PDB file of C-alpha atoms in Angstrom:
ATOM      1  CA  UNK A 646      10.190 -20.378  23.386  1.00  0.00           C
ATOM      2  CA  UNK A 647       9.897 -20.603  19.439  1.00  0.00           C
ATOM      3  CA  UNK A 648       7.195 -17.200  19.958  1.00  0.00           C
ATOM      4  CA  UNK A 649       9.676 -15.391  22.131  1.00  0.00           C
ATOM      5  CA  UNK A 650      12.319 -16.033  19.410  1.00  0.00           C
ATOM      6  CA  UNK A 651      10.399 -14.929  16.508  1.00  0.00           C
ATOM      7  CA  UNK A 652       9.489 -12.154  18.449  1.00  0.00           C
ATOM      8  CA  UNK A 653      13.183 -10.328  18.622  1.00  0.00           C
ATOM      9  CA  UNK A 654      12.980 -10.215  15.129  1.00  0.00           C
ATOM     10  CA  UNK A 655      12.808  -6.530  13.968  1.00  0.00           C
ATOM     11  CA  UNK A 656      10.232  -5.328  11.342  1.00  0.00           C
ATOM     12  CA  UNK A 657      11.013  -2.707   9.104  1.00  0.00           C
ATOM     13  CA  UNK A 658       8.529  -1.118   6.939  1.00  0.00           C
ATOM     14  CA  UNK A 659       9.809   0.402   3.939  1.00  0.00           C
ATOM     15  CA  UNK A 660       7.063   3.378   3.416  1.00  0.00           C
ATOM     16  CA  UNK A 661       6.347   6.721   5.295  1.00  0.00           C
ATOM     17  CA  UNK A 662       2.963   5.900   5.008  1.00  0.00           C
ATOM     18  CA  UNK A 663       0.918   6.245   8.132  1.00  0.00           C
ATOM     19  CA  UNK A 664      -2.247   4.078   6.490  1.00  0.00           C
ATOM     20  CA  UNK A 665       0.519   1.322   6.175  1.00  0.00           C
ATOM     21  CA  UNK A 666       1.972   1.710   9.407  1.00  0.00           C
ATOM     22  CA  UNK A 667      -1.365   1.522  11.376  1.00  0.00           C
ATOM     23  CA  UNK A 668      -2.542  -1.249   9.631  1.00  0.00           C
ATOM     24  CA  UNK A 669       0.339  -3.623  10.511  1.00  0.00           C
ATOM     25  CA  UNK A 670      -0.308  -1.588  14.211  1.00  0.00           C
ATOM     26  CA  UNK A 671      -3.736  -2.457  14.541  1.00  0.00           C
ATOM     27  CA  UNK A 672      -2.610  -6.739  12.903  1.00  0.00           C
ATOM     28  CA  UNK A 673      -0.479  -6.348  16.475  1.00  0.00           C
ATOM     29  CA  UNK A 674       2.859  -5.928  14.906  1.00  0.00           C
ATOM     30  CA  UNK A 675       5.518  -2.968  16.319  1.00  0.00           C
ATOM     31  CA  UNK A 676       6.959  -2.039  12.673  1.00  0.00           C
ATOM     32  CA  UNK A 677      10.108   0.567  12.679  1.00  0.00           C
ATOM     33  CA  UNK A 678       9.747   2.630   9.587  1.00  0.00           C
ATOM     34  CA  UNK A 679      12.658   3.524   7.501  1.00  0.00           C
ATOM     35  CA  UNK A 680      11.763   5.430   4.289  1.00  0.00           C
ATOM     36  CA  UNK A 681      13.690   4.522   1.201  1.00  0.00           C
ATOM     37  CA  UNK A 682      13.755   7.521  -0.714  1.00  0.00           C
ATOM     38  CA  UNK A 683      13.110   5.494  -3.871  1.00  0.00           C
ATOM     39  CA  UNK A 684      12.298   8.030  -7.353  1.00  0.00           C
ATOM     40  CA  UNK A 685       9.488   6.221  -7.881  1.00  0.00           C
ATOM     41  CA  UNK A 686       8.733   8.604 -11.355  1.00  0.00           C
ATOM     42  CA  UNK A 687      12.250   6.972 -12.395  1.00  0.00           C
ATOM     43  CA  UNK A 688      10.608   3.249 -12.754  1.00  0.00           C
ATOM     44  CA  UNK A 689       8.563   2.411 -14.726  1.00  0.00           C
ATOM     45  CA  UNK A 690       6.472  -1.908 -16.011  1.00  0.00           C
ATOM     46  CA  UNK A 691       4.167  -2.731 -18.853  1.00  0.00           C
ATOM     47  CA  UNK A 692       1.099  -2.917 -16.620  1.00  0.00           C
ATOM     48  CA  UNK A 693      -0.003  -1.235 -13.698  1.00  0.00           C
ATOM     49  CA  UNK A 694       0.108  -4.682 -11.442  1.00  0.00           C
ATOM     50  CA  UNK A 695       3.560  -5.499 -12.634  1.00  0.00           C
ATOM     51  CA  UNK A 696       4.702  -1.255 -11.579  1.00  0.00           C
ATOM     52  CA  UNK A 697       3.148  -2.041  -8.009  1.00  0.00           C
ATOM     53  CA  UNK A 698       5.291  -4.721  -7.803  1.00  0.00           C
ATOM     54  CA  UNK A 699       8.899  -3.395  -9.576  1.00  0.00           C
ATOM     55  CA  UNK A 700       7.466  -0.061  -6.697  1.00  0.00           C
ATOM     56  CA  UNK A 701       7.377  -1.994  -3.973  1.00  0.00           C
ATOM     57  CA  UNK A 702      10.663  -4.202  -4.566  1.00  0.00           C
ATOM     58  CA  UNK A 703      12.742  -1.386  -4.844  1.00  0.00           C
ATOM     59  CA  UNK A 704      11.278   0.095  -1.727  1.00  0.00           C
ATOM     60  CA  UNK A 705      12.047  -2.900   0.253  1.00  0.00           C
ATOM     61  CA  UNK A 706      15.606  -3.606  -1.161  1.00  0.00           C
ATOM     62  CA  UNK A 707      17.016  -0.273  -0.933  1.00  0.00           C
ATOM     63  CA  UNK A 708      15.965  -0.397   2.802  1.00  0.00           C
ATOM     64  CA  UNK A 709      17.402  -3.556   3.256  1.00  0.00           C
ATOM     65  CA  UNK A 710      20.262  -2.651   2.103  1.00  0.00           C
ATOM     66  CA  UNK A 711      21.017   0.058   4.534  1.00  0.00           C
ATOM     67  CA  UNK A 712      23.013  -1.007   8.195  1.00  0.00           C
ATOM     68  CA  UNK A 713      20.451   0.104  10.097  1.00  0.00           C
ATOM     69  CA  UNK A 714      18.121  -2.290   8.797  1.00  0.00           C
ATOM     70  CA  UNK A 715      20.321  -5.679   9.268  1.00  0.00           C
ATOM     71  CA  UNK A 716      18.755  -8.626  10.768  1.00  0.00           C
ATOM     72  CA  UNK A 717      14.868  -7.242  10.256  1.00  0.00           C
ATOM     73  CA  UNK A 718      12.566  -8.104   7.865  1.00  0.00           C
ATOM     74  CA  UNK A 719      11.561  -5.726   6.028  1.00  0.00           C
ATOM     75  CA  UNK A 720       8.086  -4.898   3.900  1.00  0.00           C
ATOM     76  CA  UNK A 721       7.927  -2.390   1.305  1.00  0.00           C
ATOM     77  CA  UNK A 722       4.865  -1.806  -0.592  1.00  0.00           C
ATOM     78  CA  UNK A 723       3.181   0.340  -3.186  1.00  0.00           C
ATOM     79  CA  UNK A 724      -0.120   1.079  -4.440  1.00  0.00           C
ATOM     80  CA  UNK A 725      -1.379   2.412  -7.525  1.00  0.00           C
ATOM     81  CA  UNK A 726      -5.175   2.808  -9.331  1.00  0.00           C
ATOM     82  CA  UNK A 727      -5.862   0.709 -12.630  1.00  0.00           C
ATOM     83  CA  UNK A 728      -8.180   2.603 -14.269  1.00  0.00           C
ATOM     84  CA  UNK A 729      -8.756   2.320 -18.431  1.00  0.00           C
ATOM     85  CA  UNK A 730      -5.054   0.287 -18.248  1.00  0.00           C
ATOM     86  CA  UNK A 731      -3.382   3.435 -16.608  1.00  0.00           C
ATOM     87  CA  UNK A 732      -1.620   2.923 -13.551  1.00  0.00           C
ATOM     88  CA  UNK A 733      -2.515   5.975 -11.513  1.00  0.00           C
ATOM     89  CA  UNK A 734      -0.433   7.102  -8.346  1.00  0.00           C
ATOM     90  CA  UNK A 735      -0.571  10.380  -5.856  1.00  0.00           C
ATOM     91  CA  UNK A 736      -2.241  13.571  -8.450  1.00  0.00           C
ATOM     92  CA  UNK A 737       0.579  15.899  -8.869  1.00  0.00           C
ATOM     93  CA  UNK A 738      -2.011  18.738  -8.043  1.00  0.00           C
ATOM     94  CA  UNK A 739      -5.371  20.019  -7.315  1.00  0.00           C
ATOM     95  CA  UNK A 740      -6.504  20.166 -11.229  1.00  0.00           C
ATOM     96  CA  UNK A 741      -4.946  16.529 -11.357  1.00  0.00           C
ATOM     97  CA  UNK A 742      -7.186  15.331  -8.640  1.00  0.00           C
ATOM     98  CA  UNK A 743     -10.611  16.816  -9.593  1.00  0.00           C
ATOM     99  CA  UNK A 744      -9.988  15.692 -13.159  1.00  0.00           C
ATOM    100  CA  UNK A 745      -9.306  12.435 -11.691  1.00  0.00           C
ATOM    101  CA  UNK A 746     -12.397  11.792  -9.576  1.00  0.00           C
ATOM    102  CA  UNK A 747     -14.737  13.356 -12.425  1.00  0.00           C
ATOM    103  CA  UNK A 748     -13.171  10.124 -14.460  1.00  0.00           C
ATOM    104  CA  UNK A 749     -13.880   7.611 -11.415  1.00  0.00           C
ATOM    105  CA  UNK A 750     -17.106   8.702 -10.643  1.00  0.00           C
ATOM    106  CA  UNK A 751     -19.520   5.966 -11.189  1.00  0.00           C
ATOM    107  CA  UNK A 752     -16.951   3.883 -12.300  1.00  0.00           C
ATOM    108  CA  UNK A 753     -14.827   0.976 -11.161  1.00  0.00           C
ATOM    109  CA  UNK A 754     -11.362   0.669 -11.048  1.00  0.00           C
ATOM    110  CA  UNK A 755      -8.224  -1.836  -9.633  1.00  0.00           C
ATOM    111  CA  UNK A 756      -6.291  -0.899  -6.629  1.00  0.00           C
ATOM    112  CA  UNK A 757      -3.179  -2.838  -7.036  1.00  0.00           C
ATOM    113  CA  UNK A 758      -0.613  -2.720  -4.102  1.00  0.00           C
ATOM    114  CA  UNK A 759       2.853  -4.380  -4.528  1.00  0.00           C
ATOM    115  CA  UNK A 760       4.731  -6.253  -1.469  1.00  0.00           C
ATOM    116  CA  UNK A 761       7.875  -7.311  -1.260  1.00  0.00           C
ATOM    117  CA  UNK A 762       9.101  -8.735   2.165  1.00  0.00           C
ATOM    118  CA  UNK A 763      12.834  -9.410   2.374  1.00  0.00           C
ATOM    119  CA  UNK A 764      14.822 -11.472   5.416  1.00  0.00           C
ATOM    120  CA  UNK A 765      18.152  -9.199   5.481  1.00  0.00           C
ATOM    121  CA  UNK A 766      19.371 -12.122   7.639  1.00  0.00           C
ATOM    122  CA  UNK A 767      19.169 -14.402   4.874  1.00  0.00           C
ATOM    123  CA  UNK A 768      18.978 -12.844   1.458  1.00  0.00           C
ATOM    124  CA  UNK A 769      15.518 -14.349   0.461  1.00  0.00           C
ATOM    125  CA  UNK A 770      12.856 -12.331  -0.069  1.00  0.00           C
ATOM    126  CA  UNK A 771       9.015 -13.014  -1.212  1.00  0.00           C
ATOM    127  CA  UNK A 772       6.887 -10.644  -3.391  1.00  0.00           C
ATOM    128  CA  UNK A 773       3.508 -10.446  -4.684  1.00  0.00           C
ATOM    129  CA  UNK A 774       0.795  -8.141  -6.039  1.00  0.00           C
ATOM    130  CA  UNK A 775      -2.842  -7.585  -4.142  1.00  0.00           C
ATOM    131  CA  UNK A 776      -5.156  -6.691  -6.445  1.00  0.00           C
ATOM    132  CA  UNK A 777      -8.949  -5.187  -5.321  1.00  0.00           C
ATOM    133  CA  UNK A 778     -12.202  -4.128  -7.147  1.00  0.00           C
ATOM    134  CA  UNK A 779     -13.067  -0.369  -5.813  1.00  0.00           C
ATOM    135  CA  UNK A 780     -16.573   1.241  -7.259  1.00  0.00           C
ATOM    136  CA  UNK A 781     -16.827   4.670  -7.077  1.00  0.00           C
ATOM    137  CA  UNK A 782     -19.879   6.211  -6.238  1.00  0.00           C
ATOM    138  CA  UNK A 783     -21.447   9.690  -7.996  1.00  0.00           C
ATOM    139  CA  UNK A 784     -20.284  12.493  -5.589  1.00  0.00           C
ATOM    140  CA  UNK A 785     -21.428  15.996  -6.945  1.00  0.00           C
ATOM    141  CA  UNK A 786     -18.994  18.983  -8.416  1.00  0.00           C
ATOM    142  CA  UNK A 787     -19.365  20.392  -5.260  1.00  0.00           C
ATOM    143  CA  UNK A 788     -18.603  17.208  -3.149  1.00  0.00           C
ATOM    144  CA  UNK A 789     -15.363  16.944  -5.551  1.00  0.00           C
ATOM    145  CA  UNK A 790     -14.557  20.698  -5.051  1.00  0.00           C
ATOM    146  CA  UNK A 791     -14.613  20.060  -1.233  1.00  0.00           C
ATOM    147  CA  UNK A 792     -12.926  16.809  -0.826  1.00  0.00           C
ATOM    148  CA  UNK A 793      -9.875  18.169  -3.122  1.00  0.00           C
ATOM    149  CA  UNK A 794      -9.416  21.554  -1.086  1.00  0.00           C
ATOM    150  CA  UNK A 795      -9.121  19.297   2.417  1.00  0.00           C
ATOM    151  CA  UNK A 796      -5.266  18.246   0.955  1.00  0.00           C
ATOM    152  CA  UNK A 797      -6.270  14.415   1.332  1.00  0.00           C
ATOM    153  CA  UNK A 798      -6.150  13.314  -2.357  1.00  0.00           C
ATOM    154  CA  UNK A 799      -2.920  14.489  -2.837  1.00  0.00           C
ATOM    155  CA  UNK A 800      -1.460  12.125  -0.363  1.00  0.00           C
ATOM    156  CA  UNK A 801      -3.028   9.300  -1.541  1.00  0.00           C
ATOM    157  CA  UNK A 802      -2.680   6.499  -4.363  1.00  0.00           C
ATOM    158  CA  UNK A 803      -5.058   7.117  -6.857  1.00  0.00           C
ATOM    159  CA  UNK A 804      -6.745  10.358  -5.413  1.00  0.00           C
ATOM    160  CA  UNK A 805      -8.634   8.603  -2.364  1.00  0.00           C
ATOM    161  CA  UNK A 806      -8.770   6.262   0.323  1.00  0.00           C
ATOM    162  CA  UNK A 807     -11.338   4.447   2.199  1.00  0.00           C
ATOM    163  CA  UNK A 808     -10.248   5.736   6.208  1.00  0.00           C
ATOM    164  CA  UNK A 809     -10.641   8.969   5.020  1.00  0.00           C
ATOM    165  CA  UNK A 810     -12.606  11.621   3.787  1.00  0.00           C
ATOM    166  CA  UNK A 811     -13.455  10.257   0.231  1.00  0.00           C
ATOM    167  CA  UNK A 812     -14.729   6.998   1.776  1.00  0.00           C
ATOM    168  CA  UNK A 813     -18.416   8.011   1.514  1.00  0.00           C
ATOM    169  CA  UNK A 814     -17.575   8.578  -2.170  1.00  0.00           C
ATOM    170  CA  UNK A 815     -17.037   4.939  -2.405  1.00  0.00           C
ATOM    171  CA  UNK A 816     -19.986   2.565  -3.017  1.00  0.00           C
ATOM    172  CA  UNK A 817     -18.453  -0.862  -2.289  1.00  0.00           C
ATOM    173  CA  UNK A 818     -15.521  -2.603  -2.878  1.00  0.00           C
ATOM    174  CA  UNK A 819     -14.846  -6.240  -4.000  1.00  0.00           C
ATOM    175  CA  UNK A 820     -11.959  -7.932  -2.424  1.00  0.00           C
ATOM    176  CA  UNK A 821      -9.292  -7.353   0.133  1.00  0.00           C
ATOM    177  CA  UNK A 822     -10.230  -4.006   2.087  1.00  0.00           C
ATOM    178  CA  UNK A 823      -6.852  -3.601   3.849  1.00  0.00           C
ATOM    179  CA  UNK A 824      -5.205  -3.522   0.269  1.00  0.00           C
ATOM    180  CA  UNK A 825      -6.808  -0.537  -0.727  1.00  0.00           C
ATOM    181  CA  UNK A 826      -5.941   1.255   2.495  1.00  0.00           C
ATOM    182  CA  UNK A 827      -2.353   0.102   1.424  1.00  0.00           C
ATOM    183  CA  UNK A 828      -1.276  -3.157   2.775  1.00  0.00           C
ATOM    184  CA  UNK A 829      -2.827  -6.444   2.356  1.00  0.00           C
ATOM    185  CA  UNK A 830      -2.689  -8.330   5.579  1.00  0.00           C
ATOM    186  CA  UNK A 831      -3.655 -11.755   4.356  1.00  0.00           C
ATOM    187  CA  UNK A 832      -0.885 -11.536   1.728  1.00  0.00           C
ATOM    188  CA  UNK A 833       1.500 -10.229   3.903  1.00  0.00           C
ATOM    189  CA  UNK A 834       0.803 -13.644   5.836  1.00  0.00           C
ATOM    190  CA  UNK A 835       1.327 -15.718   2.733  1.00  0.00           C
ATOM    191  CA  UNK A 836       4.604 -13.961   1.935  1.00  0.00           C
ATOM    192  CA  UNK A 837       5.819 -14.457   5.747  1.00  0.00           C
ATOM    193  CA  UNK A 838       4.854 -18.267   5.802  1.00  0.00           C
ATOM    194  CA  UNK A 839       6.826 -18.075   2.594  1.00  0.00           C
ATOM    195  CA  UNK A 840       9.857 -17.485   4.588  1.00  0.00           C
ATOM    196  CA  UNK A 841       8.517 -19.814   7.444  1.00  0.00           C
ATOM    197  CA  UNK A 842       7.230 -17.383   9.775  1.00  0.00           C
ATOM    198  CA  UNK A 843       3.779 -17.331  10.816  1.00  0.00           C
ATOM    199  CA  UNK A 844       2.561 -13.920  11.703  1.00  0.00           C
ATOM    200  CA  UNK A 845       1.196 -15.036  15.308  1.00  0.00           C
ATOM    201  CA  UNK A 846       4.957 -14.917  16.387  1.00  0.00           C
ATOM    202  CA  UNK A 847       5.351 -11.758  15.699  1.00  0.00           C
ATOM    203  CA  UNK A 848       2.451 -10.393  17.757  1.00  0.00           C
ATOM    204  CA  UNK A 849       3.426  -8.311  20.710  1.00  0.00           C
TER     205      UNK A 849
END
């Protein structure tokens, strides 16, 4: 009875991503998405972990704020790229993303991806920051040329993702894998046991 209860609970993601979405998919979760429509050039933190975070909070409380989102819980999340102390988001352009990968090539950087999961029935909510190790590999000009005309870096946190086209240009990662696709599962389960709720009773 207690699973079947947990189970009417609606879950709202806060995020038009479809990385995010088929991630909490694929953790067998039935998410709604509501985007918030958040400026996120309007914010702004001191480090790139703590702009994640201030991101993703104001993701998930202007969604929760809305009618059509009372009684779910809802998860908003950001990502951005650490790189040199810079928090880097989506390039605003093609020149912006090849002068971007030239700079991570053979290089490391920190994806950091903010979560913030609020109960609307309730009030409370739980954040926290996931933070993962990405090392770039050495594609050539060429490869670079290519992977910025197929559109996919502009979409993406940092100029690249690992379920797409650039993941051959990345050598290894250290850390939480789903995090740099957008969402970190395992945190996501802290924050829900935060507010009592294991994950397995939300399953369907």
């Amino acid at each position: 009875m207690a699973r079947m209860t947990a189970q009417r609970r609606r879950i709202v993601l806060a995020s038009a991503s479809p990385a995010r979405l088929g991630l909490l998919r694929q953790a067998g979760l039935a998410p709604e998405v509501i985007v918030s429509g958040v400026d996120e050039d309007a914010l702004s933190a001191p480090t790139p972990a703590e702009l994640a975070l201030v991101l993703a909070e104001a993701k998930a409380t202007t969604v929760a704020a809305l009618p059509e989102a009372a009684g779910a819980l809802v998860i908003g999340c950001d990502s951005v790229l650490e790189l040199d102390g810079e928090a880097l988001g989506k390039p605003v352009d093609d020149e912006e993303a090849t002068f971007r990968w030239k700079s991570m090539r053979d290089r490391a950087g920190v994806l950091r991806t903010g979560h913030c999961l609020i109960d609307t029935t309730t009030g409370r909510r739980a954040s926290g920051t996931a933070s993962t190790t990405v090392r770039f590999g050495s594609p050539s000009d060429a490869e670079i040329a290519a992977y910025v005309a197929s559109g996919e870096p502009l979409h993406v946190a940092g100029a690249f993702t690992l379920d797409g086209r650039s993941g051959p240009f990345v050598d290894s990662i250290e850390g939480d894998h789903s995090n740099v696709i957008g969402l970190s599962l395992p945190l996501l389960r802290r924050l829900l046991a935060e507010h009592g709720i294991a994950i397995t009773d939300l399953w369907v």
